[in-house]
Amino acid sequence: MAVKQDRGTGQQADLRAKGLAGNSVGLLASVVLGVSSIAPVYALTATLGPTVTEVGLQMPAIFLAGFLPMLLVAYAYRELNRVAPDCGTSFTWTTKAFNPYVGWLCGWGALLATVIVLSNLAGVAVSFFYLLLGEITGSESVATLGDDTVVNALTCVAFVAVATWITYRGVEATKRVQYVLVGFQMVVLAVFAVLALVKSGSAPGAIPFDASWLDPMAITSFSAFTAGLSLSLFIYWGWDTCLTVNEETAGSARTPGRAALLTMLVIIVTYVGVAIVVQMYAGIGTEGTGLGNPDTGDNVFAALAGPVMGPGLAFLLFLAVVASSASSLQTTFLPTTRTMLAMGTYGALPQRLAEVHPRFRAPSTATLVAGAATAVFYVGMTIISENVLIDTIYALGLMICFYYGLTAYACVWYFRHELRRSARDLVFKGVLPLLGALMLTAVFVQTAVDTLDPAYGSGSSVFGVGSVFVVGIGLLLLGVVLMLVWRARHPEFFRGQTLRVDTPSLVFDE
């Protein structure tokens, strides 16, 4: 037999235990970590406005459209996790399905996505932190402190440091914090949605619900569709956190996949419901509280908190956004550090990243590196672009399409010899992942072309090229350079000596 496998667990023989705290996360905790990483309140306040700008009244439809490829890719993750439950997830699976070069670049894309979103989470947390303080103190000067570049950067670094410290203490500490933060933000979001629905009949700019809002075919421009879809993909990103803690989850081969699917169902109901009621209440006009007004669209919940919830409860929505972004800031460290841990373990990155704290049984060096990288990236992007938030969100869409798409293709290729074994194998290991991969590839290509235009995103440019393209494609290409440098110094991983390429055909052929 070319490659041995434990048929009871599906664990590949060359996968290595990392020393993480096993059986620490159950199904409920896994779902909570997934929802926290997605950060629904933060994601909505950052993208409702820009999505309306791209697709108008079809915002709920584009949220539904974005859900489809995410769901299809989730099936790919589930199937791969069953045979290879490794915290490296996309990095490990694409390496085993294709080759070490594809695996390294897929891991790089995943790391980029998490660092980018970590910086955005920190930025939103800072803005709403000072808005909350301003609401509590009644001081407009305090509320606008987040607009000061120096204050913003220093506070952001402080937030990242706190999140790094909690993550450093292991998944148990993370889990306990998230039960409180996720529960609070979801309750406040539900209260906001109910009040917006109740008041939608009397609000200025309000419009009645129309079933056509749910029709993605009503979007006439393909560029507008892909731009909206890129934003939609961003707001679903993070469900794979359920998979990156697979080595710490009870029933590691099955529970993470189930948790990912449950997380997606919770989020789609939340997003479409909130999108509809907010659109009914505020409309898409360009004046007042209309979602087409840049002053509203840049930070929807900041603009609507007072009108919808009233002065007595508005601070709760500010606090919910702080809780959402802060909780996600902390849980988003999980996929970053686990990917680094796996890459360090298999020799794709420095071995020090494979260090696990003996007491907390969590990645130690990787956590510190992730925190430092996030702080540096945020401060650097703040200096380069005045509209760092929207530019990095658009760039994040490219990263998501890149590494999710590669993982979905990896599922099809890895299980290619099993697709004729049964109808189930054909559908869940072949057809669904392939459809998801093709959708993400189409969005990636169209978005990459569109982002060449400096008018895309915030309108910033670098040497005449759109800053979104520079951030997205430029950083992916930087990964190619770093990969070649690492291969020259440490070729073992690229020779397949630490993590082999194999498929079920090799595993079961005797």
Coordinates of C-alpha atoms in Angstrom, one line a residue:
M1 CA 0.0 0.0 0.0
A2 CA 1.5 3.3 -1.1
V3 CA 0.1 5.4 1.7
K4 CA -1.3 3.9 4.9
Q5 CA -4.4 5.2 6.5
D6 CA -6.4 4.5 9.6
R7 CA -9.8 3.6 8.0
G8 CA -11.6 4.1 11.3
T9 CA -10.7 7.8 11.7
G10 CA -9.8 8.7 8.1
Q11 CA -6.6 10.3 9.5
Q12 CA -3.7 10.4 6.9
A13 CA -0.6 8.7 8.2
D14 CA 1.7 11.6 7.6
L15 CA -0.5 14.2 9.3
R16 CA 1.0 15.2 12.7
A17 CA -0.7 16.0 16.0
K18 CA 0.3 19.6 17.0
G19 CA -0.2 19.3 20.7
L20 CA -3.4 21.4 20.8
A21 CA -6.1 21.0 23.5
G22 CA -8.1 18.1 22.1
N23 CA -11.9 17.6 22.8
S24 CA -12.1 21.2 24.1
V25 CA -14.8 22.4 21.6
G26 CA -18.3 20.8 21.1
L27 CA -20.9 21.4 18.4
L28 CA -22.4 24.5 20.1
A29 CA -19.1 26.1 20.9
S30 CA -17.9 25.4 17.3
V31 CA -21.0 27.2 15.9
V32 CA -20.5 30.1 18.3
L33 CA -16.9 30.4 17.2
G34 CA -18.0 30.4 13.6
V35 CA -20.7 33.1 14.1
S36 CA -18.2 35.1 16.1
S37 CA -15.6 35.0 13.4
I38 CA -18.1 36.1 10.7
A39 CA -19.1 39.0 13.0
P40 CA -22.6 39.6 11.6
V41 CA -23.2 43.0 13.2
Y42 CA -19.8 44.4 12.1
A43 CA -20.1 42.9 8.7
L44 CA -23.5 44.4 8.1
T45 CA -22.6 47.9 9.2
A46 CA -19.5 47.9 7.0
T47 CA -21.2 46.5 3.8
L48 CA -24.9 47.4 3.7
G49 CA -24.1 50.8 2.2
P50 CA -21.4 49.7 -0.3
T51 CA -23.6 46.8 -1.4
V52 CA -26.6 49.2 -2.1
T53 CA -24.2 51.4 -4.1
E54 CA -23.4 48.4 -6.3
V55 CA -26.7 46.7 -6.7
G56 CA -29.4 49.0 -5.3
L57 CA -32.6 47.3 -4.2
Q58 CA -31.2 43.9 -5.0
M59 CA -29.1 43.9 -1.8
P60 CA -31.0 41.0 -0.3
A61 CA -30.7 39.1 -3.5
I62 CA -26.9 39.5 -3.7
F63 CA -26.7 38.3 -0.1
L64 CA -28.6 35.2 -1.2
A65 CA -26.3 34.8 -4.2
G66 CA -23.2 35.1 -2.1
F67 CA -24.5 32.4 0.2
L68 CA -24.6 29.8 -2.5
P69 CA -20.9 29.5 -3.3
M70 CA -20.1 29.6 0.4
L71 CA -22.5 26.8 1.0
L72 CA -21.0 24.7 -1.9
V73 CA -17.5 25.3 -0.6
A74 CA -18.6 24.3 2.9
Y75 CA -19.4 20.9 1.5
A76 CA -15.9 20.6 0.1
Y77 CA -14.4 21.5 3.5
R78 CA -16.7 18.9 5.2
E79 CA -15.6 16.1 2.9
L80 CA -11.9 16.9 3.1
N81 CA -12.1 17.3 6.9
R82 CA -13.5 13.8 7.2
V83 CA -10.4 12.2 5.7
A84 CA -7.8 14.7 6.9
P85 CA -8.9 16.6 10.1
D86 CA -5.8 18.9 10.2
C87 CA -5.8 22.5 11.6
G88 CA -4.0 23.6 8.4
T89 CA -7.2 23.0 6.5
S90 CA -6.9 24.7 3.0
F91 CA -3.1 24.6 3.2
T92 CA -2.9 20.9 4.1
W93 CA -5.7 19.8 1.8
T94 CA -4.5 21.6 -1.4
T95 CA -0.9 20.3 -0.7
K96 CA -2.1 16.7 -0.5
A97 CA -4.5 17.1 -3.5
F98 CA -2.2 19.0 -5.9
N99 CA 1.4 19.7 -4.8
P100 CA 3.3 21.7 -2.2
Y101 CA 3.5 24.9 -4.4
V102 CA -0.3 25.1 -4.7
G103 CA -0.6 24.3 -1.0
W104 CA 1.9 27.0 0.1
L105 CA 0.1 29.7 -2.0
C106 CA -3.3 28.6 -0.7
G107 CA -2.0 28.9 2.8
W108 CA -0.5 32.3 2.0
G109 CA -3.9 33.4 0.6
A110 CA -5.7 32.3 3.8
L111 CA -3.1 34.1 6.0
L112 CA -3.5 37.3 3.9
A113 CA -7.3 37.1 4.2
T114 CA -7.2 36.8 8.0
V115 CA -4.6 39.5 8.5
I116 CA -6.7 41.9 6.2
V117 CA -9.9 41.2 8.0
L118 CA -8.2 41.4 11.4
S119 CA -7.1 44.9 10.6
N120 CA -10.6 45.9 9.4
L121 CA -12.1 44.4 12.6
A122 CA -9.8 46.4 14.7
G123 CA -10.5 49.6 12.8
V124 CA -14.3 49.2 13.1
A125 CA -13.9 48.3 16.8
V126 CA -12.0 51.6 17.4
S127 CA -14.5 53.7 15.5
F128 CA -17.5 52.4 17.4
F129 CA -15.6 52.4 20.7
Y130 CA -15.3 56.2 20.5
L131 CA -18.8 56.5 19.2
L132 CA -20.0 54.6 22.2
L133 CA -18.0 56.8 24.6
G134 CA -19.3 59.9 22.9
E135 CA -22.9 58.5 23.3
I136 CA -22.3 57.8 26.9
T137 CA -20.6 61.1 27.8
G138 CA -22.7 63.2 25.4
S139 CA -19.5 64.6 24.0
E140 CA -19.1 65.1 20.2
S141 CA -15.4 65.6 20.5
V142 CA -15.0 62.2 22.2
A143 CA -17.2 60.6 19.5
T144 CA -14.9 61.9 16.8
L145 CA -11.6 60.8 18.4
G146 CA -11.6 57.7 16.2
D147 CA -11.2 60.0 13.1
D148 CA -7.8 61.2 14.4
T149 CA -5.2 59.1 12.6
V150 CA -2.8 58.9 15.6
V151 CA -5.4 58.1 18.2
N152 CA -7.0 55.6 15.8
A153 CA -3.8 53.7 15.2
L154 CA -2.7 53.6 18.8
T155 CA -6.1 52.4 20.0
C156 CA -6.2 49.8 17.2
V157 CA -2.8 48.5 18.3
A158 CA -4.1 48.3 21.9
F159 CA -7.2 46.3 20.8
V160 CA -5.1 43.9 18.8
A161 CA -2.8 43.4 21.8
V162 CA -5.8 42.5 24.0
A163 CA -7.1 40.0 21.4
T164 CA -3.7 38.5 21.0
W165 CA -3.4 38.0 24.8
I166 CA -6.8 36.2 25.0
T167 CA -6.0 34.0 22.0
Y168 CA -2.6 33.2 23.5
R169 CA -4.3 31.7 26.6
G170 CA -5.9 29.0 24.4
V171 CA -9.3 28.0 23.0
E172 CA -10.9 27.5 26.4
A173 CA -10.5 31.2 27.2
T174 CA -11.6 32.2 23.7
K175 CA -14.7 30.0 24.0
R176 CA -15.9 31.5 27.3
V177 CA -15.5 35.0 26.0
Q178 CA -17.4 34.3 22.9
Y179 CA -20.5 32.9 24.5
V180 CA -21.1 36.3 26.1
L181 CA -20.1 38.5 23.1
V182 CA -22.0 36.5 20.4
G183 CA -25.1 36.2 22.5
F184 CA -25.2 39.9 23.2
Q185 CA -24.7 41.1 19.7
M186 CA -27.3 38.7 18.2
V187 CA -29.9 39.8 20.8
V188 CA -29.3 43.5 20.1
L189 CA -29.4 42.9 16.3
A190 CA -32.7 41.2 16.7
V191 CA -34.1 44.1 18.7
F192 CA -32.8 46.6 16.1
A193 CA -34.4 44.6 13.3
V194 CA -37.8 44.4 15.0
L195 CA -37.8 48.2 15.8
A196 CA -36.8 49.1 12.3
L197 CA -39.6 46.9 10.9
V198 CA -42.1 48.5 13.3
K199 CA -41.0 52.1 12.4
S200 CA -40.6 51.5 8.7
G201 CA -44.1 52.7 7.9
S202 CA -43.4 56.2 9.3
A203 CA -39.7 56.7 8.6
P204 CA -38.6 59.3 6.0
G205 CA -37.4 57.5 2.9
A206 CA -39.1 54.2 3.9
I207 CA -40.2 51.9 1.1
P208 CA -42.5 48.9 1.2
F209 CA -41.1 45.4 0.7
D210 CA -41.1 44.0 -2.8
A211 CA -40.4 40.4 -3.7
S212 CA -38.2 41.6 -6.6
W213 CA -35.6 42.5 -4.0
L214 CA -34.8 38.8 -3.8
D215 CA -34.2 38.4 -7.5
P216 CA -30.5 38.4 -8.5
M217 CA -31.4 38.4 -12.2
A218 CA -32.7 42.0 -11.8
I219 CA -29.1 43.1 -11.6
T220 CA -28.4 44.1 -15.2
S221 CA -24.6 44.7 -15.0
F222 CA -22.3 41.7 -14.6
S223 CA -19.6 44.0 -13.1
A224 CA -22.1 45.3 -10.6
F225 CA -23.2 41.7 -9.8
T226 CA -19.6 40.6 -9.2
A227 CA -18.7 43.7 -7.2
G228 CA -21.8 43.1 -5.0
L229 CA -21.0 39.4 -4.8
S230 CA -17.4 40.2 -3.7
L231 CA -18.9 42.2 -0.8
S232 CA -21.4 39.5 -0.1
L233 CA -18.6 36.8 0.1
F234 CA -16.8 39.0 2.6
I235 CA -19.7 39.1 5.0
Y236 CA -19.9 35.3 5.0
W237 CA -16.2 34.8 5.4
G238 CA -15.1 33.2 8.7
W239 CA -17.3 30.1 8.9
D240 CA -14.2 28.0 8.2
T241 CA -13.0 28.8 11.7
C242 CA -15.2 25.8 12.7
L243 CA -12.7 23.7 10.7
T244 CA -9.5 25.3 11.8
V245 CA -10.2 24.2 15.4
N246 CA -10.8 20.6 14.2
E247 CA -7.9 19.2 16.2
E248 CA -9.4 20.7 19.3
T249 CA -13.0 19.6 18.6
A250 CA -14.7 16.5 20.0
G251 CA -15.5 14.3 17.0
S252 CA -12.9 16.0 14.8
A253 CA -13.8 14.2 11.6
R254 CA -17.5 15.1 11.6
T255 CA -18.4 17.9 14.2
P256 CA -16.5 20.7 12.4
G257 CA -18.3 20.1 9.1
R258 CA -21.7 20.0 10.8
A259 CA -20.9 23.2 12.7
A260 CA -19.9 25.0 9.5
L261 CA -23.2 24.2 7.8
L262 CA -25.2 25.2 10.9
T263 CA -23.2 28.5 11.1
M264 CA -24.0 29.3 7.5
L265 CA -27.8 28.7 8.0
V266 CA -27.8 31.0 11.1
I267 CA -26.0 33.7 9.1
I268 CA -28.1 33.6 5.9
V269 CA -31.3 34.0 7.9
T270 CA -29.8 36.9 9.9
Y271 CA -28.4 38.7 6.9
V272 CA -31.3 38.5 4.5
G273 CA -33.8 39.4 7.3
V274 CA -31.8 42.5 8.5
A275 CA -31.1 43.6 4.8
I276 CA -34.8 43.6 4.1
V277 CA -35.9 45.5 7.2
V278 CA -33.1 48.1 6.9
Q279 CA -34.0 48.7 3.3
M280 CA -37.6 49.1 4.2
Y281 CA -36.8 51.6 6.9
A282 CA -34.1 53.7 5.3
G283 CA -34.6 53.2 1.6
I284 CA -31.8 53.6 -0.9
G285 CA -32.0 57.3 -1.4
T286 CA -28.9 59.6 -1.4
E287 CA -30.2 61.9 1.3
G288 CA -30.8 61.7 5.0
T289 CA -30.7 58.1 6.3
G290 CA -31.0 56.6 2.8
L291 CA -28.5 53.8 2.3
G292 CA -27.3 55.5 -0.9
N293 CA -26.1 58.5 1.1
P294 CA -22.3 58.1 1.6
D295 CA -22.6 59.5 5.2
T296 CA -25.0 56.7 6.0
G297 CA -23.5 53.9 3.9
D298 CA -20.0 54.3 5.3
N299 CA -21.3 53.1 8.7
V300 CA -25.0 52.2 8.6
F301 CA -25.6 51.3 12.2
A302 CA -23.9 54.5 13.4
A303 CA -26.4 56.5 11.3
L304 CA -29.5 54.5 12.1
A305 CA -28.9 53.7 15.8
G306 CA -30.6 56.9 17.1
P307 CA -33.5 57.0 14.7
V308 CA -34.4 53.4 15.0
M309 CA -33.6 52.6 18.7
G310 CA -34.1 56.0 20.2
P311 CA -31.6 57.9 22.4
G312 CA -32.2 55.6 25.3
L313 CA -31.1 52.4 23.5
A314 CA -28.9 53.7 20.7
F315 CA -25.8 53.0 22.8
L316 CA -26.7 49.3 22.8
L317 CA -26.2 49.1 19.0
F318 CA -22.9 50.9 19.3
L319 CA -21.9 48.5 22.0
A320 CA -23.1 45.5 19.8
V321 CA -20.8 46.6 17.0
V322 CA -17.9 47.0 19.4
A323 CA -18.7 43.5 20.8
S324 CA -19.1 42.0 17.3
S325 CA -15.8 43.4 15.9
A326 CA -13.9 42.8 19.1
S327 CA -15.2 39.2 19.4
S328 CA -14.4 38.5 15.8
L329 CA -11.0 40.2 16.1
Q330 CA -10.3 37.6 18.8
T331 CA -11.7 34.5 17.1
T332 CA -10.2 35.4 13.7
F333 CA -6.9 34.8 15.3
L334 CA -7.8 31.1 15.4
P335 CA -7.6 30.3 11.7
T336 CA -4.5 32.5 11.3
T337 CA -2.6 30.9 14.1
R338 CA -3.7 27.4 13.2
T339 CA -2.6 27.8 9.6
M340 CA 0.8 29.2 10.7
L341 CA 1.1 26.3 13.2
A342 CA 0.5 23.7 10.5
M343 CA 2.8 25.4 8.0
G344 CA 5.5 25.5 10.6
T345 CA 4.9 21.9 11.6
Y346 CA 5.3 20.7 8.0
G347 CA 8.3 22.9 7.2
A348 CA 6.5 25.4 4.9
L349 CA 7.3 28.3 7.3
P350 CA 9.8 28.7 10.1
Q351 CA 9.7 25.8 12.7
R352 CA 9.2 28.2 15.5
L353 CA 5.7 28.8 14.4
A354 CA 5.0 25.2 15.3
E355 CA 5.5 25.9 19.0
V356 CA 2.6 25.2 21.3
H357 CA 2.3 26.6 24.8
P358 CA 2.8 23.8 27.3
R359 CA 0.1 25.1 29.7
F360 CA -2.5 26.7 27.4
R361 CA -2.0 24.1 24.5
A362 CA -2.4 26.8 21.9
P363 CA 0.0 28.2 19.2
S364 CA 2.3 30.6 21.1
T365 CA 4.8 32.1 18.6
A366 CA 2.2 32.0 15.8
T367 CA -0.2 34.0 17.9
L368 CA 2.3 36.7 18.6
V369 CA 3.4 36.9 15.0
A370 CA -0.3 37.2 13.9
G371 CA -0.9 40.1 16.3
A372 CA 2.2 41.9 15.2
A373 CA 1.4 41.4 11.5
T374 CA -2.1 42.7 12.0
A375 CA -1.0 45.9 13.8
V376 CA 1.7 46.6 11.2
F377 CA -0.7 46.0 8.3
Y378 CA -3.4 48.3 9.8
V379 CA -1.0 51.1 10.5
G380 CA 0.6 50.8 7.1
M381 CA -2.7 50.7 5.2
T382 CA -3.9 53.7 7.2
I383 CA -0.9 55.7 6.0
I384 CA -1.3 54.5 2.3
S385 CA -5.1 55.0 2.0
E386 CA -7.5 57.3 3.7
N387 CA -10.2 54.8 2.9
V388 CA -8.4 51.8 4.1
L389 CA -11.5 50.0 5.4
I390 CA -13.4 49.8 2.1
D391 CA -10.3 49.1 0.0
T392 CA -9.2 46.2 2.2
I393 CA -12.8 44.8 2.2
Y394 CA -12.8 44.7 -1.6
A395 CA -9.3 43.2 -1.6
L396 CA -10.4 40.6 0.9
G397 CA -13.0 39.4 -1.6
L398 CA -10.1 38.5 -3.9
M399 CA -8.4 36.6 -1.2
I400 CA -11.5 34.7 -0.2
C401 CA -12.2 33.6 -3.8
F402 CA -8.6 32.6 -4.2
Y403 CA -8.2 30.2 -1.3
Y404 CA -11.8 29.0 -1.0
G405 CA -11.8 28.3 -4.7
L406 CA -8.5 26.3 -4.6
T407 CA -9.9 24.3 -1.7
A408 CA -13.0 23.4 -3.6
Y409 CA -11.0 22.4 -6.6
A410 CA -8.8 20.3 -4.3
C411 CA -11.9 18.4 -3.0
V412 CA -12.9 17.4 -6.6
W413 CA -9.4 16.4 -7.5
Y414 CA -8.6 14.6 -4.3
F415 CA -11.8 12.4 -4.5
R416 CA -11.8 12.1 -8.3
H417 CA -11.5 8.3 -8.2
E418 CA -14.4 8.0 -5.8
L419 CA -17.0 10.1 -7.8
R420 CA -18.4 7.1 -9.6
R421 CA -18.7 5.0 -6.4
S422 CA -22.1 6.4 -5.4
A423 CA -24.5 9.2 -6.1
R424 CA -23.6 10.8 -2.8
D425 CA -19.9 10.9 -3.6
L426 CA -20.6 12.4 -7.0
V427 CA -22.8 15.2 -5.6
F428 CA -21.0 16.1 -2.4
K429 CA -17.4 15.4 -3.4
G430 CA -17.7 16.4 -7.0
V431 CA -20.6 18.4 -8.4
L432 CA -21.3 20.8 -5.5
P433 CA -17.6 21.7 -4.8
L434 CA -16.9 22.2 -8.5
L435 CA -19.9 24.5 -8.9
G436 CA -18.7 26.5 -5.9
A437 CA -15.1 26.7 -7.3
L438 CA -16.3 27.8 -10.7
M439 CA -18.4 30.6 -9.2
L440 CA -15.6 31.9 -7.1
T441 CA -13.2 31.7 -10.0
A442 CA -15.6 33.9 -12.1
V443 CA -15.9 36.4 -9.3
F444 CA -12.1 36.5 -8.8
V445 CA -11.3 37.1 -12.5
Q446 CA -14.0 39.8 -13.0
T447 CA -13.1 41.5 -9.7
A448 CA -9.4 41.5 -10.6
V449 CA -10.2 43.2 -13.9
D450 CA -12.5 45.7 -12.4
T451 CA -10.1 46.7 -9.6
L452 CA -7.5 47.9 -12.1
D453 CA -9.7 51.0 -12.3
P454 CA -8.7 53.6 -9.7
A455 CA -12.4 54.4 -9.3
Y456 CA -13.1 51.0 -7.8
G457 CA -13.5 51.0 -4.1
S458 CA -12.5 54.2 -2.4
G459 CA -11.1 55.7 -5.6
S460 CA -7.5 55.6 -4.3
S461 CA -4.6 54.6 -6.7
V462 CA -1.0 53.7 -6.7
F463 CA 0.9 54.8 -9.8
G464 CA -2.5 55.0 -11.6
V465 CA -3.6 51.5 -10.7
G466 CA -6.5 51.0 -8.3
S467 CA -5.4 50.5 -4.7
V468 CA -7.8 47.5 -4.3
F469 CA -5.9 45.7 -7.1
V470 CA -2.5 46.6 -5.6
V471 CA -3.5 45.3 -2.2
G472 CA -5.2 42.1 -3.5
I473 CA -3.2 40.9 -6.5
G474 CA 0.1 42.6 -5.3
L475 CA 0.1 40.7 -2.0
L476 CA -0.7 37.4 -3.8
L477 CA 2.2 37.9 -6.1
L478 CA 4.4 38.7 -3.1
G479 CA 3.6 35.2 -1.9
V480 CA 5.1 33.7 -5.0
V481 CA 8.4 35.5 -4.3
L482 CA 8.4 34.5 -0.6
M483 CA 7.6 30.9 -1.5
L484 CA 10.6 30.7 -3.9
V485 CA 12.9 32.3 -1.3
W486 CA 11.7 29.8 1.3
R487 CA 12.1 26.9 -1.1
A488 CA 15.7 27.9 -1.8
R489 CA 16.5 27.8 2.0
H490 CA 14.2 24.9 3.1
P491 CA 13.4 22.6 0.2
E492 CA 12.1 19.6 2.3
F493 CA 8.5 20.6 2.2
F494 CA 8.5 21.3 -1.6
R495 CA 10.1 17.8 -2.2
G496 CA 7.2 16.2 -0.4
Q497 CA 9.3 15.0 2.5
T498 CA 7.1 16.5 5.3
L499 CA 3.7 16.3 3.7
R500 CA 3.0 14.0 0.8
V501 CA 0.7 14.4 -2.1
D502 CA -1.8 11.6 -2.1
T503 CA -5.4 10.7 -3.1
P504 CA -7.8 8.0 -2.0
S505 CA -6.7 6.0 -5.1
L506 CA -3.2 5.7 -3.6
V507 CA -4.5 5.2 -0.1
F508 CA -6.7 2.2 -1.0
D509 CA -4.8 0.5 -3.9
E510 CA -2.9 -2.4 -2.6

